[in-house]
XYZ file of C-alpha atoms in Angstrom:
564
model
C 0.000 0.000 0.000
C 1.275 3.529 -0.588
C -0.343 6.057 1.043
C -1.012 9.448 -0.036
C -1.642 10.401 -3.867
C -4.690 11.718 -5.719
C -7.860 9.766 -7.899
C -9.666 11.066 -10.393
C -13.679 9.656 -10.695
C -15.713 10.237 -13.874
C -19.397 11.754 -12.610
C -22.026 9.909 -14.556
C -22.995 11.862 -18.052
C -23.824 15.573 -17.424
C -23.578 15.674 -13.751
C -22.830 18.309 -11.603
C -22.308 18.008 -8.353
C -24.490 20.907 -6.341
C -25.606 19.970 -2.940
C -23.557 18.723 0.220
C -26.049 20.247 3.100
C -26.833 16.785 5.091
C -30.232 17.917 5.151
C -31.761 17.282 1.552
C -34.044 19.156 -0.300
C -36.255 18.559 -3.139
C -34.645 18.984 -6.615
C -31.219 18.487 -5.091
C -31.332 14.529 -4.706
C -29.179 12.750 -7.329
C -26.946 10.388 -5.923
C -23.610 11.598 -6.590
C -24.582 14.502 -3.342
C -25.062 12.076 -1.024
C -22.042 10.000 -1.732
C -19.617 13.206 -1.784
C -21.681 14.500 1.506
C -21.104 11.249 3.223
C -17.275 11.574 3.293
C -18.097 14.889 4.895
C -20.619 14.237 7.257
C -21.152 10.634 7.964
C -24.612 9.703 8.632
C -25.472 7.550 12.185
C -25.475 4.475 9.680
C -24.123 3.707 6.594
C -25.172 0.193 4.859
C -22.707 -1.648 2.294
C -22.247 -5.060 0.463
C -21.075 -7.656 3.100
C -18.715 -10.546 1.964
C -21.571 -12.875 1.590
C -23.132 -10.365 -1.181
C -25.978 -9.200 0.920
C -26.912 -5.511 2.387
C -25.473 -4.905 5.929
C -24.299 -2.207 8.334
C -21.226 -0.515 7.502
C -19.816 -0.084 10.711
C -16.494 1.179 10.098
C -18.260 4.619 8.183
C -21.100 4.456 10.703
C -21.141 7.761 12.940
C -22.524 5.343 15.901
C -22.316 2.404 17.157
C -25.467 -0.549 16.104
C -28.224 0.741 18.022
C -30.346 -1.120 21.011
C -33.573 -1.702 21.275
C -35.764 -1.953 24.197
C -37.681 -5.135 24.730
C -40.906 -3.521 23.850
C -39.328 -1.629 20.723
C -40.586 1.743 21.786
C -36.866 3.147 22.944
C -33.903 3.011 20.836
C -30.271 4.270 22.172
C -27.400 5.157 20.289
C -23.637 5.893 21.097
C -21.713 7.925 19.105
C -18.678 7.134 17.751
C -15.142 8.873 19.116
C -15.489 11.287 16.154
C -13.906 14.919 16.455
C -14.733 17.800 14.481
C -12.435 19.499 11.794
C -12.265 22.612 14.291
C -11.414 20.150 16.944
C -14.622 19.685 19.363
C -16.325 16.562 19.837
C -19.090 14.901 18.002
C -22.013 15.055 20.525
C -25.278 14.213 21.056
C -26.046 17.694 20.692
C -25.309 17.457 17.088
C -27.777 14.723 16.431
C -30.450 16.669 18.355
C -29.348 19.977 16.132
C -30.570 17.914 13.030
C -33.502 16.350 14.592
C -34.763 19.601 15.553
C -34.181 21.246 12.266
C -35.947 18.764 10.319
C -38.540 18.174 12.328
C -39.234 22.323 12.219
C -38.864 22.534 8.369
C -40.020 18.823 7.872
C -42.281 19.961 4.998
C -38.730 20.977 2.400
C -37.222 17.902 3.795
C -36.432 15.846 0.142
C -37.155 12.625 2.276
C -39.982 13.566 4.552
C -42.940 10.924 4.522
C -45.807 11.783 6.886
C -45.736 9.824 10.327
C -42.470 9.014 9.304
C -39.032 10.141 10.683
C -39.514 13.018 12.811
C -42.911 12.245 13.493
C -42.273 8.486 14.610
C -39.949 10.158 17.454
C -42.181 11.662 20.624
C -38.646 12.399 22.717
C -34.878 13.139 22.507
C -33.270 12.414 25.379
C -29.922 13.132 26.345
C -27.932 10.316 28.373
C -23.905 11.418 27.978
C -21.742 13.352 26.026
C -22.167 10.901 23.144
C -25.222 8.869 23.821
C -29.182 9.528 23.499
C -32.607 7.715 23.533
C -35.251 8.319 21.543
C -38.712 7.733 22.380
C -40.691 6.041 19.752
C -44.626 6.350 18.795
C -44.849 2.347 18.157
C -42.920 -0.641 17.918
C -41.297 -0.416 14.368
C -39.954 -3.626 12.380
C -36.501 -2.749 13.937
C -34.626 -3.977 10.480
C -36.538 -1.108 8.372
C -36.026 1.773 11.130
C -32.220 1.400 11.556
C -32.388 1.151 7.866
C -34.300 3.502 6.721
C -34.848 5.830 10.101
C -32.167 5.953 11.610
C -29.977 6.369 8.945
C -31.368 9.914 7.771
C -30.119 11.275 11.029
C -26.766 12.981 10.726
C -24.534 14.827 13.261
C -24.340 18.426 12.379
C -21.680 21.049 14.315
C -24.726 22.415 16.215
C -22.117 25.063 17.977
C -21.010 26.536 14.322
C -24.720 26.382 12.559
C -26.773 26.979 14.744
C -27.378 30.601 13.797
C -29.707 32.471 11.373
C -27.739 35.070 9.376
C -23.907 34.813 8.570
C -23.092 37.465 11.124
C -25.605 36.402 13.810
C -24.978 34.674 16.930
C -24.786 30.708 17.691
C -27.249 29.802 20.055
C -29.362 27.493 20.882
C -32.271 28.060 18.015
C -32.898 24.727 16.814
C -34.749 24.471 20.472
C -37.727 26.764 20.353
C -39.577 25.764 16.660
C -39.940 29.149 15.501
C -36.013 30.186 15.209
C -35.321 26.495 14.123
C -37.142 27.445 11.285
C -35.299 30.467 10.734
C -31.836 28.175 11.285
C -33.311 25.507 8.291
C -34.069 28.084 6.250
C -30.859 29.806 6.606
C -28.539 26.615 6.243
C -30.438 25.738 3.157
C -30.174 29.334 1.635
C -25.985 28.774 2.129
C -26.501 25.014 0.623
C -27.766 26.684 -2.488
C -24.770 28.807 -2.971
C -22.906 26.169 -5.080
C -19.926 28.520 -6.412
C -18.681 29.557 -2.275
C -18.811 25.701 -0.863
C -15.322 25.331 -1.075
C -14.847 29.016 0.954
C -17.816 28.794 3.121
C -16.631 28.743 6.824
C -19.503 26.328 7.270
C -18.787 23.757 5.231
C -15.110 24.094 6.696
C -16.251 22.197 9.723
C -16.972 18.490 9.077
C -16.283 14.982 10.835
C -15.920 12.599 7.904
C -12.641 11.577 6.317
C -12.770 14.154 4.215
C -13.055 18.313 3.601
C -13.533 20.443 0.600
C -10.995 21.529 -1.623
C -12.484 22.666 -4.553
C -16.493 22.741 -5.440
C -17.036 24.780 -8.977
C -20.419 25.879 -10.513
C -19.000 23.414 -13.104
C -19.387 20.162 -11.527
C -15.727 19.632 -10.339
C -15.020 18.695 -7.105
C -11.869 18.084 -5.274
C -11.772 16.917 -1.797
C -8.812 16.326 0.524
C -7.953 14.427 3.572
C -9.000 15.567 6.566
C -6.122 15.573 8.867
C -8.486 16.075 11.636
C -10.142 13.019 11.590
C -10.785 10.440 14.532
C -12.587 8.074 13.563
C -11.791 4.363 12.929
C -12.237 4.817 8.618
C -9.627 7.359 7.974
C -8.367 7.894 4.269
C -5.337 6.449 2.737
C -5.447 9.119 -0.102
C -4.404 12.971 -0.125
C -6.879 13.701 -2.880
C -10.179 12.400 -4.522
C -10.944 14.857 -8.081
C -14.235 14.059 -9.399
C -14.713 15.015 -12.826
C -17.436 15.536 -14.977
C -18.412 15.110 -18.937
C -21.015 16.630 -21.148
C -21.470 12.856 -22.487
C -20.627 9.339 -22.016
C -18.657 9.548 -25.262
C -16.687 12.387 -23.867
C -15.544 10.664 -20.708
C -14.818 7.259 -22.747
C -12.009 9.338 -24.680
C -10.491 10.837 -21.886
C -10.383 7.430 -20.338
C -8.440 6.279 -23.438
C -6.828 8.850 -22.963
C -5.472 7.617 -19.204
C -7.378 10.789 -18.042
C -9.190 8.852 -15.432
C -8.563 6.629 -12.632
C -11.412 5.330 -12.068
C -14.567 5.834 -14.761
C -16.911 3.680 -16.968
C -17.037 1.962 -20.334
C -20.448 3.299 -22.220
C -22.108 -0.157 -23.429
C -21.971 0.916 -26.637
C -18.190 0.693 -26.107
C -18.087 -2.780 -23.976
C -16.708 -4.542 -27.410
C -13.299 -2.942 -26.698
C -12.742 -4.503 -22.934
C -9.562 -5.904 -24.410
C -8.275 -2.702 -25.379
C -9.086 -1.124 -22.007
C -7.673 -4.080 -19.838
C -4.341 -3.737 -22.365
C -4.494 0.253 -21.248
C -4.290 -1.072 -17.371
C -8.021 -1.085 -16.551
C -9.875 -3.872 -14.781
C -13.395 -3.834 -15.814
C -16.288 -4.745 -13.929
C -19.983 -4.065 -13.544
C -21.445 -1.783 -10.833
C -24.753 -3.253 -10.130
C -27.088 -1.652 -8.210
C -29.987 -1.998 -5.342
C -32.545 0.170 -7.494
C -35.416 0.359 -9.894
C -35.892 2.748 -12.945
C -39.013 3.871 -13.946
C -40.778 6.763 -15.945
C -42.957 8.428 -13.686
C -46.513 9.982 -14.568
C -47.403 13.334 -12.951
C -50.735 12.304 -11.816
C -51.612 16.132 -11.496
C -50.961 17.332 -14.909
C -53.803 19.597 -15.771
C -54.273 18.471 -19.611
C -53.028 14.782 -18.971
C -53.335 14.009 -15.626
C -57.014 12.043 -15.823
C -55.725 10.199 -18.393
C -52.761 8.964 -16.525
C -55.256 8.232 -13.920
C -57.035 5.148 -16.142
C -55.402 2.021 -14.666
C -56.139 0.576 -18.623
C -54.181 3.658 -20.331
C -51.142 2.766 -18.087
C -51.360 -0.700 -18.748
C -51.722 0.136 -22.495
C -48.459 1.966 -22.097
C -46.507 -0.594 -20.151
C -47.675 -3.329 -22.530
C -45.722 -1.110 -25.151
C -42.025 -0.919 -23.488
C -40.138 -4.055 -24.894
C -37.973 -4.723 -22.144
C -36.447 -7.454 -23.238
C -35.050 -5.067 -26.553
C -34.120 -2.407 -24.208
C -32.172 -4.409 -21.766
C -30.860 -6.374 -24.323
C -29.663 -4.446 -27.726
C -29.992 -0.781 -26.154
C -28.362 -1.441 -22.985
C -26.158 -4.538 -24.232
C -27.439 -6.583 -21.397
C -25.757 -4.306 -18.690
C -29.526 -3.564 -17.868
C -32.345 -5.671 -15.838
C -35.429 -6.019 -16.796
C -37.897 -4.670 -13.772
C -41.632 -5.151 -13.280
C -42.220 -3.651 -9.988
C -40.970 -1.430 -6.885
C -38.460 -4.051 -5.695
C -34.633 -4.637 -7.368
C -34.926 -7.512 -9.530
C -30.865 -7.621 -10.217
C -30.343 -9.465 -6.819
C -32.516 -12.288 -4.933
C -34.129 -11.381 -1.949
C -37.230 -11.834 0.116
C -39.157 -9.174 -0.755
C -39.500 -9.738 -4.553
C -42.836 -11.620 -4.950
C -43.586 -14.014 -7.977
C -46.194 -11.933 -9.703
C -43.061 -8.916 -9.974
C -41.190 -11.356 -11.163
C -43.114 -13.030 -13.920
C -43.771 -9.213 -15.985
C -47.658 -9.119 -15.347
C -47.227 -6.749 -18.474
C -45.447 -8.322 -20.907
C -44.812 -6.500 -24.390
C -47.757 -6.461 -26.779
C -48.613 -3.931 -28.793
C -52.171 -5.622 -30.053
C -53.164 -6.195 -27.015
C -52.078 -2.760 -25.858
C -53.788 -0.871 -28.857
C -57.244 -3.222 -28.422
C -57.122 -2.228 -24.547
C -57.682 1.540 -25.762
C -59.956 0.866 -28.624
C -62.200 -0.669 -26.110
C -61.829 2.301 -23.894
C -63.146 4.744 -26.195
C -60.264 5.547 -28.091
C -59.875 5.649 -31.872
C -56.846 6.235 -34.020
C -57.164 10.258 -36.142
C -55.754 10.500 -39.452
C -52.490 11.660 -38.263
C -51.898 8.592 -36.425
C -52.438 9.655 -32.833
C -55.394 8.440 -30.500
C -58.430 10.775 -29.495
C -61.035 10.260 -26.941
C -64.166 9.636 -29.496
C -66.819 8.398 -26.418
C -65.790 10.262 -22.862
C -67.960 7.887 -20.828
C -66.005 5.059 -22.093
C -62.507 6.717 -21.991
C -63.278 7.664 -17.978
C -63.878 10.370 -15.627
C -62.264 13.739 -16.642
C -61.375 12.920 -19.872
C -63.178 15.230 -22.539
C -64.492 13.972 -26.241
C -61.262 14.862 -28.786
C -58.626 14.577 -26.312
C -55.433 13.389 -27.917
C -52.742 10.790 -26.560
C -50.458 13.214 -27.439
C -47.295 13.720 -24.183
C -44.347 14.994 -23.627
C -41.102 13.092 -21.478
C -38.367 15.247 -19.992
C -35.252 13.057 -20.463
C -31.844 13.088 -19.223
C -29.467 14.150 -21.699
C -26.284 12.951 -22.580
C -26.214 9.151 -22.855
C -26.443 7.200 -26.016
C -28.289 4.297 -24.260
C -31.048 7.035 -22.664
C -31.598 8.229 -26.017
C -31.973 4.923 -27.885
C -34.484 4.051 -24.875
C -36.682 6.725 -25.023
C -36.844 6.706 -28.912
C -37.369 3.140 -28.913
C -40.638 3.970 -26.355
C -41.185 6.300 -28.444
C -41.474 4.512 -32.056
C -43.407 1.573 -29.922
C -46.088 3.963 -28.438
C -46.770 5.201 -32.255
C -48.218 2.007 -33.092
C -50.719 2.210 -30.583
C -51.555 5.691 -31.087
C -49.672 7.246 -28.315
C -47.317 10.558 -29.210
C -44.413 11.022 -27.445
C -42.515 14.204 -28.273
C -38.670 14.450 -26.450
C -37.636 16.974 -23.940
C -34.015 16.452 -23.441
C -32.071 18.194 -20.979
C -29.439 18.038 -18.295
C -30.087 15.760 -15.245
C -29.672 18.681 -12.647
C -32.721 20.214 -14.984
C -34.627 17.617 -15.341
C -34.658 17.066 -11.505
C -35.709 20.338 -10.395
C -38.371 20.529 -13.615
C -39.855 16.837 -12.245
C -41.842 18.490 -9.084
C -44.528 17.529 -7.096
C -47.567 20.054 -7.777
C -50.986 20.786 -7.371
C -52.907 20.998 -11.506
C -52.654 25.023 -10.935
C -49.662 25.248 -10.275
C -47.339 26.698 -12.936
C -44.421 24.174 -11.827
C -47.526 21.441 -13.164
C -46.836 21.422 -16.812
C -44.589 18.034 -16.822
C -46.221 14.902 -17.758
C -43.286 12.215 -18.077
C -39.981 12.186 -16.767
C -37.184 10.174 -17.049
C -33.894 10.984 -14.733
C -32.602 7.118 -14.837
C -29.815 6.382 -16.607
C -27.867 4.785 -13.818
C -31.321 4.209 -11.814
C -33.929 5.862 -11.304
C -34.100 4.724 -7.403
C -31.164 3.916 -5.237
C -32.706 1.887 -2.648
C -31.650 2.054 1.245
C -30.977 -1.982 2.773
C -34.894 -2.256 3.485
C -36.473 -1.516 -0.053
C -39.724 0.550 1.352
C -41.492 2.365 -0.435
C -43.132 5.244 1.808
C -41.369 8.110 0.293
C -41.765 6.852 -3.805
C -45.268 5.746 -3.761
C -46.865 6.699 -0.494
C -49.635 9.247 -0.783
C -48.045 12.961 0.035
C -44.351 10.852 0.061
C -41.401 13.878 -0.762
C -40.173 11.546 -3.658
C -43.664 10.366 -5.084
C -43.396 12.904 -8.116
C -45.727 12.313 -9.763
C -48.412 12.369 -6.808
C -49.321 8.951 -7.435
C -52.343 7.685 -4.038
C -53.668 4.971 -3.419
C -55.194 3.518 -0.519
C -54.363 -0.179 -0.178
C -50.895 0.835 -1.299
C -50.544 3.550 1.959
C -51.878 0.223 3.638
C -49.134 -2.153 2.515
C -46.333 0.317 2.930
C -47.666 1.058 6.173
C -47.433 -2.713 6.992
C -43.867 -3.475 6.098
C -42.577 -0.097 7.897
C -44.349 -1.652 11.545
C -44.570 -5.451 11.056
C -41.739 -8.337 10.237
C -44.156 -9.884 7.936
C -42.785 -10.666 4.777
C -46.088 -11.353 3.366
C -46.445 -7.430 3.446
C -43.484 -6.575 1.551
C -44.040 -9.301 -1.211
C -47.603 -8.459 -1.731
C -46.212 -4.321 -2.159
C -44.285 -5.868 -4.611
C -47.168 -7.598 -6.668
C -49.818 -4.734 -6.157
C -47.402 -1.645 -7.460
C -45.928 -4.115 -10.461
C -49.936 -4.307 -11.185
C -51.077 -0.915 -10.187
C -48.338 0.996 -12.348
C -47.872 4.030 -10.553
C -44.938 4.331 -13.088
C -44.155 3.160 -16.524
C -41.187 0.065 -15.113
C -38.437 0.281 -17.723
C -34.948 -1.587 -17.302
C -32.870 -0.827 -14.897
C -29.263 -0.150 -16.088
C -26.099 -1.341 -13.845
C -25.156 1.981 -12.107
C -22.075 2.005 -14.501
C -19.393 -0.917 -15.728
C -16.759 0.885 -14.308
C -13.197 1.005 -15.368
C -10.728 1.233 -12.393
C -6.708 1.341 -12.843
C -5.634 -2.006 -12.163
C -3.096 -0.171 -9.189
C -6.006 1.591 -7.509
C -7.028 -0.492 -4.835
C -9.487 -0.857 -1.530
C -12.634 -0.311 -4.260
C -16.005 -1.603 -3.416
C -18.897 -1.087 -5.608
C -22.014 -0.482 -2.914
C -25.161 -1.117 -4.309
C -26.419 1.686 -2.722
C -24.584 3.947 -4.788
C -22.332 4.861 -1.754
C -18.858 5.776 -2.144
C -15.994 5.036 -0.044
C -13.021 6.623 -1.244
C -11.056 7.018 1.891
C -10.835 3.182 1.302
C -9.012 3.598 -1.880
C -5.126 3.394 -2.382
C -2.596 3.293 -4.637
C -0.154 0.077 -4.630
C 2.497 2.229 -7.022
């Protein structure tokens, strides 16, 4: 092992790095933040590929100890970790209460709120040491899914540095009374917007993870270094982790050829020349991933949205994605093909049979019959109007056209063939699909939640998943995606037996739960299920060492060393 030295990353196509706040919000969620914010400010509990292959606690990059549960499973306590700030005070219980009280004050911008979900599951914070709490919970939880997927939102914050509401106010205590937390939230996530002074920001100067800011540009390029100041048992090996980014796939690919990169990916369309990139000093492998891809449907769309809201339009639609030619010729089987809300790239408990077996399989007769009998018929210019309105359904006027618009994520050859493949398929059934392509940062923030007045409202597909649309955490729940009001159900997709099911794998260890979920939402199609591609096959010098793939989408570079 040598220590010290610098890697460079390649960012997935078009991505720019431009939020590292620990608390999220919406429009500011793609996966690259988290991992980069992670090395900052390490959340209570991190989960990673075990040994075996499955999903388990990261302990090592944990901020605390594995929590304990009471024997009624109404208390939870946690230790900290002996983890030091950069300015050198401790990592206290203090901090984790500083978070806790800021989201549950601004819970509503919160990217991951779900409500009666984290904050509102916890009805105390108690204090018991310098380092250790107890929180009070509202029920017993199924303890698996809230160290999972509770637990792990909450991260330490430097509650004597931020706890202030203007840049030249004073730190107090704030976060306490609800009204001034709000003020603090709002503040912290006013300075979390301001991309171009991350790297200069005294804030974001303090941190506890392995590593600190170097260099954050408006561009996407970020630097980090190691953080000398670190105390915790997963301290970095390297001086310097540069992650790059590229306008395209094809762009990155020719600086990799270039020896440009460290560690990148091979676009699929370019996994013919592994022997050339193994002869350049590459090992290539696939990055697979604990996540679904989907199109979503914004349920809310004032000229669309009642359409989308015909369980036989959406089936229509889904019997017209050929997964099998996606996954297979688009994606050069680097993709899998997905039928539901649970990963279908890895076996595990959850996924249930009817998932698993494509209730939808492609058929474009069947799909164009299923709207002729509906009330639809086929205009001269090819595209399907509403000709009887009682058939077609409820808010759906005579003469309305199956004419929609998909914002898509720009710069990958293999998003692009996808989407014009839908495209061409939907034709023949009378659907239009006209192309919005744009940069993923702008097709986030454009893919809101909304109300049909809203101006925000005028989406009707989106598509943001080139390397997934949905990174999973270890317990593959789905209260934030497709739970009425979730913060990540975009397209405002409700339904009551699905709140019921969701609500039954969060509080029970019933698998039945989970594995019916699966079967009702690969039915119910509150998306349009489309392959899901391998995060990336990534190229990594064959000196660079200490790499694990997560299939969380985590990164772990303070891991990562050089053995020249």
């Amino acid at each position: 092992m040598v220590d010290g030295g610098s890697v460079s990353f390649a960012l997935p196509p078009s991505a720019t790095p431009n939020w590292i706040l620990p608390i999220g919000v919406s429009g500011y969620g793609a996966t690259y933040n988290s991992a980069i914010r992670n090395t900052l400010y390490p959340p209570l509990y991190l989960f990673d590929k075990t040994p075996n292959g499955t999903l388990g606690m990261d302990e090592k990059a944990s901020a605390a100890q594995p929590p304990v549960y009471s024997p009624d499973g109404r208390t939870v306590s946690v230790t900290l970790r002996n983890l030091t700030w950069s300015n050198g005070k401790p990592v206290t219980a203090r901090d984790v209460e500083f978070f806790y009280n800021l989201v549950k004050a601004g819970k509503k911008q919160w990217s991951i709120y779900s409500e009666g979900r984290i904050p509102d599951n916890i009805t105390g914070f108690e204090t018991t040491g310098q380092r250790s709490f107890r929180l009070h919970l509202d029920k017993k939880y199924n303890q698996d899914w809230f160290t999972a997927n509770q637990l792990s939102r909450l991260i330490p914050m430097p509650q004597a540095v931020w706890d202030k509401t203007s840049d030249n106010g004073p730190v107090g205590d704030f976060d306490r009374n609800p009204k001034t937390a709000e003020k603090v939230f709002d503040y912290l996530v006013d300075q979390g917007k301001q991309l171009g002074k991350f790297s200069t920001n005294p804030l974001f100067k303090v941190v506890d993870g392995p590593f600190a800011i170097q260099e954050f540009s408006t561009r996407g390029q970020v630097t980090l270094r190691r953080n000398p100041h670190y105390t915790g048992p997963d301290p970095a090996h390297l001086d310097m982790v540069r992650f790059q980014t590229f306008t395209s796939s094809a762009a990155e690919y020719n600086v990799l050829l270039a020896g440009g990169v460290d560690y990148g990916y091979v676009p699929t369309s370019d996994l013919g020349q592994r022997a050339k990139l193994e002869g350049l000093g590459y090992r290539i492998t696939p990055w697979d991933g604990w996540a679904v891809s989907y199109i979503p449907y914004n349920f809310n769309n004032p000229a669309l949205g009642a359409v989308f809201k015909q369980r036989y339009v959406r089936e229509a639609i889904q019997r017209s994605v050929n997964q099998d030619g996606i996954a297979d010729v688009i994606w050069r089987k680097a993709a899998t093909k997905t039928y539901g809300p649970i990963p279908q790239g890895t076996a595990s408990k959850y996924l249930s049979p009817r998932q698993q077996h494509n209730p939808y399989p492609f058929d474009l007769a069947k799909a164009k019959r299923q709207l002729e009998q509906h009330g639809w018929r086929t205009g001269s210019d090819g595209v399907a109007y509403c000709a009887d309105a009682h058939a077609c359904g409820p808010g759906i006027g005579k003469g309305t056209r199956l004419s929609m618009t998909v914002l898509s994520e720009s710069g990958s050859d293999e998003t692009t063939g996808m989407i014009q493949e839908l495209k061409s398929s939907l034709s023949r059934i009378g659907v239009d699909l006209e192309i919005s392509q744009r940069p993923l940062n702008s097709v986030l923030a454009a893919t809101a939640q909304c109300k049909p007045a809203d101006p925000s409202c005028g989406w009707q597909l989106s598509f943001f998943g080139t390397q997934g649309s949905w990174y999973y955490d270890a317990d593959p729940s789905g209260e934030r995606l497709f739970g009425t009001n979730g913060t990540s159900n975009l397209g405002s997709y409700s339904n009551p037996y699905a709140d019921e099911l969701i609500a039954k794998t969060n509080e029970s260890d019933d698998q039945f739960a989970m594995r019916e979920y699966s079967a009702f939402l690969a039915e119910d199609l509150p998306v349009i299920w489309v392959p899901n591609p391998a995060y990336q096959v990534s190229a990594i010098d064959s000196a660079l060492h200490g790499v694990t793939q997560d299939p969380l989408a985590d990164l772990y570079p303070q891991r990562w060393y050089w053995t020249r």
